[in-house]
């Protein structure tokens, strides 16, 4: 399992590095084009790409730090650094989205003219860059909160580029410059709820909530159905980092149950729920207050 996890991390790191390089180069070009054309949509997209660059760089640094071995003071190692990076990434994206919405509202009062032809050309190039980024990051987005955050940001930029193309086409054909701030506002409103999901997931890990997709009620029932187990209490499950879950529990055994056999059965049972860091205390009689720690 550790070998597979390490291979996945190495693959994710390579993909992040490629996307970071491409995104950084295009971000600079798009920011310059946005100032030249006067397009808020392009500047908004460049701002989101800036958050992508910061987020991707932060994710890469966090992945490197997370590879450090555990110590006597940090017994789980540095895996939580990745979750902190995801939370910082989401927080920055919220700020940028709010800023874009504020600028869009200001421009709705009196939209300035925009060089729509150049805007469309730059947005089209951005669409290609973001398509490549989404394709590269999609594979690991379901296994790592870090990569998931980067994936959502690049996906948001993909839609931003598409929106800028639409706004440019409307302004080029009709001269209706309200399209630029309206599209910019739509970009900000699209990103905010997805950023909230990332904040919620990262916070849940930091607060040691139950791993996503793990039903503690079903897990308890499965453990208590193991032959030789009378009941389970003090059951806790949490995530160390994305895809790395842990559990601790007290299991009261039936009279005459073989401790070693029951322990192995319980470990196999818990592993079926995707939890492999398992701490079990087997008891011949009730120990502790089950009402305080169910």
GROMACS .gro file of C-alpha atoms in nm:
model
  294
    1UNK     CA    1   0.000   0.000   0.000
    2UNK     CA    2   0.276   0.249   0.091
    3UNK     CA    3   0.451   0.179  -0.241
    4UNK     CA    4   0.130   0.253  -0.435
    5UNK     CA    5   0.072   0.569  -0.231
    6UNK     CA    6   0.427   0.685  -0.301
    7UNK     CA    7   0.393   0.616  -0.673
    8UNK     CA    8   0.066   0.813  -0.684
    9UNK     CA    9   0.230   1.104  -0.505
   10UNK     CA   10   0.524   1.104  -0.749
   11UNK     CA   11   0.287   1.101  -1.046
   12UNK     CA   12   0.080   1.381  -0.897
   13UNK     CA   13   0.393   1.586  -0.835
   14UNK     CA   14   0.503   1.551  -1.199
   15UNK     CA   15   0.163   1.657  -1.328
   16UNK     CA   16   0.151   1.953  -1.091
   17UNK     CA   17   0.495   2.068  -1.209
   18UNK     CA   18   0.393   2.058  -1.576
   19UNK     CA   19   0.068   2.246  -1.513
   20UNK     CA   20   0.249   2.501  -1.294
   21UNK     CA   21   0.496   2.584  -1.571
   22UNK     CA   22   0.230   2.621  -1.840
   23UNK     CA   23  -0.004   2.820  -1.616
   24UNK     CA   24   0.269   3.060  -1.501
   25UNK     CA   25   0.373   3.142  -1.857
   26UNK     CA   26   0.020   3.201  -1.978
   27UNK     CA   27  -0.080   3.401  -1.667
   28UNK     CA   28   0.186   3.662  -1.747
   29UNK     CA   29   0.077   3.682  -2.109
   30UNK     CA   30  -0.291   3.712  -2.017
   31UNK     CA   31  -0.232   3.984  -1.757
   32UNK     CA   32  -0.043   4.190  -2.015
   33UNK     CA   33  -0.317   4.132  -2.273
   34UNK     CA   34  -0.587   4.228  -2.024
   35UNK     CA   35  -0.423   4.564  -1.956
   36UNK     CA   36  -0.365   4.625  -2.327
   37UNK     CA   37  -0.722   4.537  -2.433
   38UNK     CA   38  -0.893   4.685  -2.125
   39UNK     CA   39  -1.078   4.358  -2.065
   40UNK     CA   40  -1.181   4.289  -1.705
   41UNK     CA   41  -1.270   3.933  -1.804
   42UNK     CA   42  -0.909   3.870  -1.911
   43UNK     CA   43  -0.774   4.039  -1.598
   44UNK     CA   44  -1.014   3.832  -1.387
   45UNK     CA   45  -0.896   3.515  -1.556
   46UNK     CA   46  -0.533   3.620  -1.503
   47UNK     CA   47  -0.611   3.681  -1.136
   48UNK     CA   48  -0.756   3.334  -1.104
   49UNK     CA   49  -0.449   3.198  -1.278
   50UNK     CA   50  -0.235   3.381  -1.023
   51UNK     CA   51  -0.418   3.190  -0.752
   52UNK     CA   52  -0.358   2.874  -0.954
   53UNK     CA   53   0.016   2.944  -0.969
   54UNK     CA   54   0.030   3.012  -0.595
   55UNK     CA   55  -0.183   2.709  -0.520
   56UNK     CA   56   0.015   2.476  -0.744
   57UNK     CA   57   0.345   2.600  -0.603
   58UNK     CA   58   0.213   2.564  -0.248
   59UNK     CA   59   0.086   2.215  -0.325
   60UNK     CA   60   0.424   2.110  -0.462
   61UNK     CA   61   0.606   2.245  -0.156
   62UNK     CA   62   0.354   2.075   0.073
   63UNK     CA   63   0.398   1.742  -0.105
   64UNK     CA   64   0.773   1.769  -0.063
   65UNK     CA   65   0.743   1.852   0.308
   66UNK     CA   66   0.494   1.569   0.357
   67UNK     CA   67   0.759   1.321   0.243
   68UNK     CA   68   0.967   1.392   0.552
   69UNK     CA   69   0.973   1.097   0.795
   70UNK     CA   70   0.784   1.097   1.123
   71UNK     CA   71   0.966   1.216   1.434
   72UNK     CA   72   0.922   1.173   1.808
   73UNK     CA   73   0.738   1.507   1.817
   74UNK     CA   74   0.539   1.461   1.494
   75UNK     CA   75   0.445   1.094   1.507
   76UNK     CA   76   0.226   1.115   1.196
   77UNK     CA   77   0.491   1.302   1.002
   78UNK     CA   78   0.407   1.613   0.798
   79UNK     CA   79   0.110   1.489   0.598
   80UNK     CA   80  -0.119   1.759   0.736
   81UNK     CA   81   0.090   2.024   0.558
   82UNK     CA   82  -0.092   1.924   0.238
   83UNK     CA   83  -0.428   1.994   0.401
   84UNK     CA   84  -0.307   2.332   0.527
   85UNK     CA   85  -0.192   2.412   0.173
   86UNK     CA   86  -0.534   2.321   0.033
   87UNK     CA   87  -0.704   2.544   0.290
   88UNK     CA   88  -0.469   2.836   0.214
   89UNK     CA   89  -0.532   2.787  -0.157
   90UNK     CA   90  -0.908   2.800  -0.108
   91UNK     CA   91  -0.889   3.109   0.113
   92UNK     CA   92  -0.688   3.298  -0.149
   93UNK     CA   93  -0.935   3.200  -0.419
   94UNK     CA   94  -1.225   3.335  -0.212
   95UNK     CA   95  -1.048   3.673  -0.186
   96UNK     CA   96  -0.980   3.691  -0.558
   97UNK     CA   97  -1.339   3.596  -0.644
   98UNK     CA   98  -1.477   3.870  -0.416
   99UNK     CA   99  -1.241   4.126  -0.573
  100UNK     CA  100  -1.354   4.030  -0.924
  101UNK     CA  101  -1.721   4.061  -0.822
  102UNK     CA  102  -1.656   4.407  -0.677
  103UNK     CA  103  -1.480   4.522  -0.994
  104UNK     CA  104  -1.759   4.376  -1.209
  105UNK     CA  105  -2.025   4.570  -1.017
  106UNK     CA  106  -1.824   4.892  -1.063
  107UNK     CA  107  -1.793   4.836  -1.438
  108UNK     CA  108  -2.162   4.758  -1.478
  109UNK     CA  109  -2.233   5.125  -1.404
  110UNK     CA  110  -2.024   5.243  -1.699
  111UNK     CA  111  -1.851   4.966  -1.896
  112UNK     CA  112  -1.540   5.085  -2.082
  113UNK     CA  113  -1.469   4.978  -2.443
  114UNK     CA  114  -1.274   4.653  -2.485
  115UNK     CA  115  -1.050   4.532  -2.771
  116UNK     CA  116  -1.269   4.226  -2.819
  117UNK     CA  117  -1.073   4.070  -3.107
  118UNK     CA  118  -0.748   4.052  -2.913
  119UNK     CA  119  -0.943   3.943  -2.605
  120UNK     CA  120  -1.087   3.646  -2.795
  121UNK     CA  121  -0.745   3.545  -2.924
  122UNK     CA  122  -0.592   3.542  -2.578
  123UNK     CA  123  -0.893   3.366  -2.425
  124UNK     CA  124  -0.873   3.098  -2.696
  125UNK     CA  125  -0.510   3.031  -2.613
  126UNK     CA  126  -0.601   3.016  -2.244
  127UNK     CA  127  -0.872   2.763  -2.320
  128UNK     CA  128  -0.612   2.531  -2.475
  129UNK     CA  129  -0.374   2.569  -2.177
  130UNK     CA  130  -0.651   2.505  -1.926
  131UNK     CA  131  -0.784   2.204  -2.116
  132UNK     CA  132  -0.440   2.048  -2.092
  133UNK     CA  133  -0.420   2.131  -1.720
  134UNK     CA  134  -0.761   1.979  -1.645
  135UNK     CA  135  -0.669   1.663  -1.834
  136UNK     CA  136  -0.341   1.627  -1.644
  137UNK     CA  137  -0.487   1.686  -1.296
  138UNK     CA  138  -0.816   1.502  -1.328
  139UNK     CA  139  -0.664   1.160  -1.260
  140UNK     CA  140  -0.535   1.245  -0.912
  141UNK     CA  141  -0.814   1.481  -0.805
  142UNK     CA  142  -1.016   1.203  -0.642
  143UNK     CA  143  -0.722   1.085  -0.426
  144UNK     CA  144  -0.558   1.406  -0.302
  145UNK     CA  145  -0.722   1.716  -0.155
  146UNK     CA  146  -0.419   1.913  -0.271
  147UNK     CA  147  -0.458   1.804  -0.632
  148UNK     CA  148  -0.835   1.839  -0.607
  149UNK     CA  149  -0.792   2.204  -0.512
  150UNK     CA  150  -0.560   2.263  -0.807
  151UNK     CA  151  -0.797   2.074  -1.037
  152UNK     CA  152  -1.094   2.289  -0.938
  153UNK     CA  153  -0.894   2.606  -0.990
  154UNK     CA  154  -0.778   2.503  -1.336
  155UNK     CA  155  -1.132   2.388  -1.421
  156UNK     CA  156  -1.261   2.728  -1.310
  157UNK     CA  157  -1.005   2.896  -1.534
  158UNK     CA  158  -1.112   2.675  -1.821
  159UNK     CA  159  -1.466   2.803  -1.785
  160UNK     CA  160  -1.334   3.156  -1.736
  161UNK     CA  161  -1.153   3.136  -2.070
  162UNK     CA  162  -1.469   3.001  -2.230
  163UNK     CA  163  -1.666   3.288  -2.078
  164UNK     CA  164  -1.414   3.542  -2.203
  165UNK     CA  165  -1.453   3.398  -2.553
  166UNK     CA  166  -1.830   3.435  -2.531
  167UNK     CA  167  -1.804   3.791  -2.397
  168UNK     CA  168  -1.554   3.882  -2.668
  169UNK     CA  169  -1.779   3.744  -2.940
  170UNK     CA  170  -2.078   3.938  -2.807
  171UNK     CA  171  -1.881   4.263  -2.788
  172UNK     CA  172  -1.720   4.209  -3.129
  173UNK     CA  173  -2.050   4.150  -3.305
  174UNK     CA  174  -2.281   4.387  -3.114
  175UNK     CA  175  -2.058   4.639  -2.931
  176UNK     CA  176  -2.245   4.560  -2.608
  177UNK     CA  177  -1.964   4.610  -2.355
  178UNK     CA  178  -2.179   4.504  -2.060
  179UNK     CA  179  -2.093   4.147  -2.160
  180UNK     CA  180  -1.744   4.182  -2.010
  181UNK     CA  181  -1.841   4.263  -1.648
  182UNK     CA  182  -2.137   4.027  -1.659
  183UNK     CA  183  -1.914   3.736  -1.760
  184UNK     CA  184  -1.660   3.839  -1.495
  185UNK     CA  185  -1.929   3.833  -1.227
  186UNK     CA  186  -2.044   3.494  -1.349
  187UNK     CA  187  -1.687   3.362  -1.315
  188UNK     CA  188  -1.668   3.482  -0.955
  189UNK     CA  189  -2.009   3.338  -0.866
  190UNK     CA  190  -1.918   3.005  -1.024
  191UNK     CA  191  -1.594   2.969  -0.829
  192UNK     CA  192  -1.718   3.067  -0.482
  193UNK     CA  193  -1.935   2.760  -0.405
  194UNK     CA  194  -1.667   2.520  -0.529
  195UNK     CA  195  -1.412   2.697  -0.313
  196UNK     CA  196  -1.646   2.654  -0.017
  197UNK     CA  197  -1.652   2.278  -0.078
  198UNK     CA  198  -1.272   2.271  -0.068
  199UNK     CA  199  -1.266   2.475   0.253
  200UNK     CA  200  -1.520   2.240   0.411
  201UNK     CA  201  -1.326   1.927   0.317
  202UNK     CA  202  -0.994   2.065   0.440
  203UNK     CA  203  -1.150   2.185   0.764
  204UNK     CA  204  -1.310   1.846   0.822
  205UNK     CA  205  -0.969   1.679   0.800
  206UNK     CA  206  -0.808   1.934   1.033
  207UNK     CA  207  -1.091   1.886   1.286
  208UNK     CA  208  -1.042   1.508   1.260
  209UNK     CA  209  -1.394   1.442   1.142
  210UNK     CA  210  -1.493   1.102   1.009
  211UNK     CA  211  -1.337   1.030   0.667
  212UNK     CA  212  -1.551   1.122   0.373
  213UNK     CA  213  -1.749   0.820   0.255
  214UNK     CA  214  -1.709   0.627   0.583
  215UNK     CA  215  -2.039   0.562   0.765
  216UNK     CA  216  -1.946   0.515   1.131
  217UNK     CA  217  -2.280   0.352   1.205
  218UNK     CA  218  -2.225   0.091   0.935
  219UNK     CA  219  -1.863   0.047   1.045
  220UNK     CA  220  -1.966  -0.013   1.406
  221UNK     CA  221  -2.232  -0.263   1.298
  222UNK     CA  222  -1.980  -0.450   1.083
  223UNK     CA  223  -1.730  -0.466   1.369
  224UNK     CA  224  -1.991  -0.588   1.615
  225UNK     CA  225  -2.094  -0.858   1.365
  226UNK     CA  226  -1.743  -1.006   1.379
  227UNK     CA  227  -1.758  -1.345   1.560
  228UNK     CA  228  -1.633  -1.308   1.915
  229UNK     CA  229  -1.719  -0.935   1.949
  230UNK     CA  230  -1.990  -0.845   2.199
  231UNK     CA  231  -1.989  -0.467   2.142
  232UNK     CA  232  -1.768  -0.178   2.030
  233UNK     CA  233  -1.722   0.157   2.206
  234UNK     CA  234  -1.481   0.454   2.198
  235UNK     CA  235  -1.492   0.430   1.820
  236UNK     CA  236  -1.305   0.711   1.642
  237UNK     CA  237  -1.212   0.743   1.275
  238UNK     CA  238  -1.030   1.033   1.109
  239UNK     CA  239  -0.812   1.128   0.813
  240UNK     CA  240  -0.441   1.197   0.851
  241UNK     CA  241  -0.433   1.335   0.496
  242UNK     CA  242  -0.616   1.263   0.170
  243UNK     CA  243  -0.659   0.889   0.125
  244UNK     CA  244  -0.487   0.803   0.455
  245UNK     CA  245  -0.741   0.716   0.725
  246UNK     CA  246  -0.700   0.596   1.084
  247UNK     CA  247  -0.920   0.432   1.347
  248UNK     CA  248  -0.910   0.357   1.715
  249UNK     CA  249  -1.170   0.154   1.906
  250UNK     CA  250  -1.235  -0.061   2.211
  251UNK     CA  251  -1.391  -0.400   2.143
  252UNK     CA  252  -1.553  -0.599   2.425
  253UNK     CA  253  -1.515  -0.971   2.351
  254UNK     CA  254  -1.744  -1.263   2.423
  255UNK     CA  255  -1.636  -1.496   2.698
  256UNK     CA  256  -1.384  -1.746   2.569
  257UNK     CA  257  -1.311  -1.557   2.244
  258UNK     CA  258  -0.956  -1.593   2.111
  259UNK     CA  259  -0.802  -1.245   2.124
  260UNK     CA  260  -0.559  -1.287   1.833
  261UNK     CA  261  -0.819  -1.434   1.599
  262UNK     CA  262  -1.073  -1.165   1.682
  263UNK     CA  263  -0.814  -0.890   1.635
  264UNK     CA  264  -0.723  -1.017   1.287
  265UNK     CA  265  -1.092  -1.041   1.191
  266UNK     CA  266  -1.153  -0.686   1.311
  267UNK     CA  267  -0.854  -0.553   1.118
  268UNK     CA  268  -0.979  -0.718   0.798
  269UNK     CA  269  -1.328  -0.581   0.863
  270UNK     CA  270  -1.207  -0.224   0.913
  271UNK     CA  271  -0.976  -0.244   0.609
  272UNK     CA  272  -1.283  -0.309   0.390
  273UNK     CA  273  -1.390   0.048   0.474
  274UNK     CA  274  -1.061   0.185   0.338
  275UNK     CA  275  -0.900   0.233   0.680
  276UNK     CA  276  -0.558   0.076   0.730
  277UNK     CA  277  -0.407   0.261   1.030
  278UNK     CA  278  -0.590   0.072   1.304
  279UNK     CA  279  -0.552   0.076   1.682
  280UNK     CA  280  -0.769  -0.173   1.875
  281UNK     CA  281  -0.806  -0.235   2.245
  282UNK     CA  282  -0.963  -0.574   2.319
  283UNK     CA  283  -1.145  -0.607   2.651
  284UNK     CA  284  -1.283  -0.903   2.838
  285UNK     CA  285  -1.527  -0.678   3.021
  286UNK     CA  286  -1.654  -0.320   2.984
  287UNK     CA  287  -1.384  -0.059   3.042
  288UNK     CA  288  -1.461   0.312   3.046
  289UNK     CA  289  -1.776   0.518   3.004
  290UNK     CA  290  -1.956   0.422   2.682
  291UNK     CA  291  -2.198   0.713   2.722
  292UNK     CA  292  -1.913   0.966   2.709
  293UNK     CA  293  -1.732   0.795   2.420
  294UNK     CA  294  -1.975   0.587   2.216
   0.00000   0.00000   0.00000
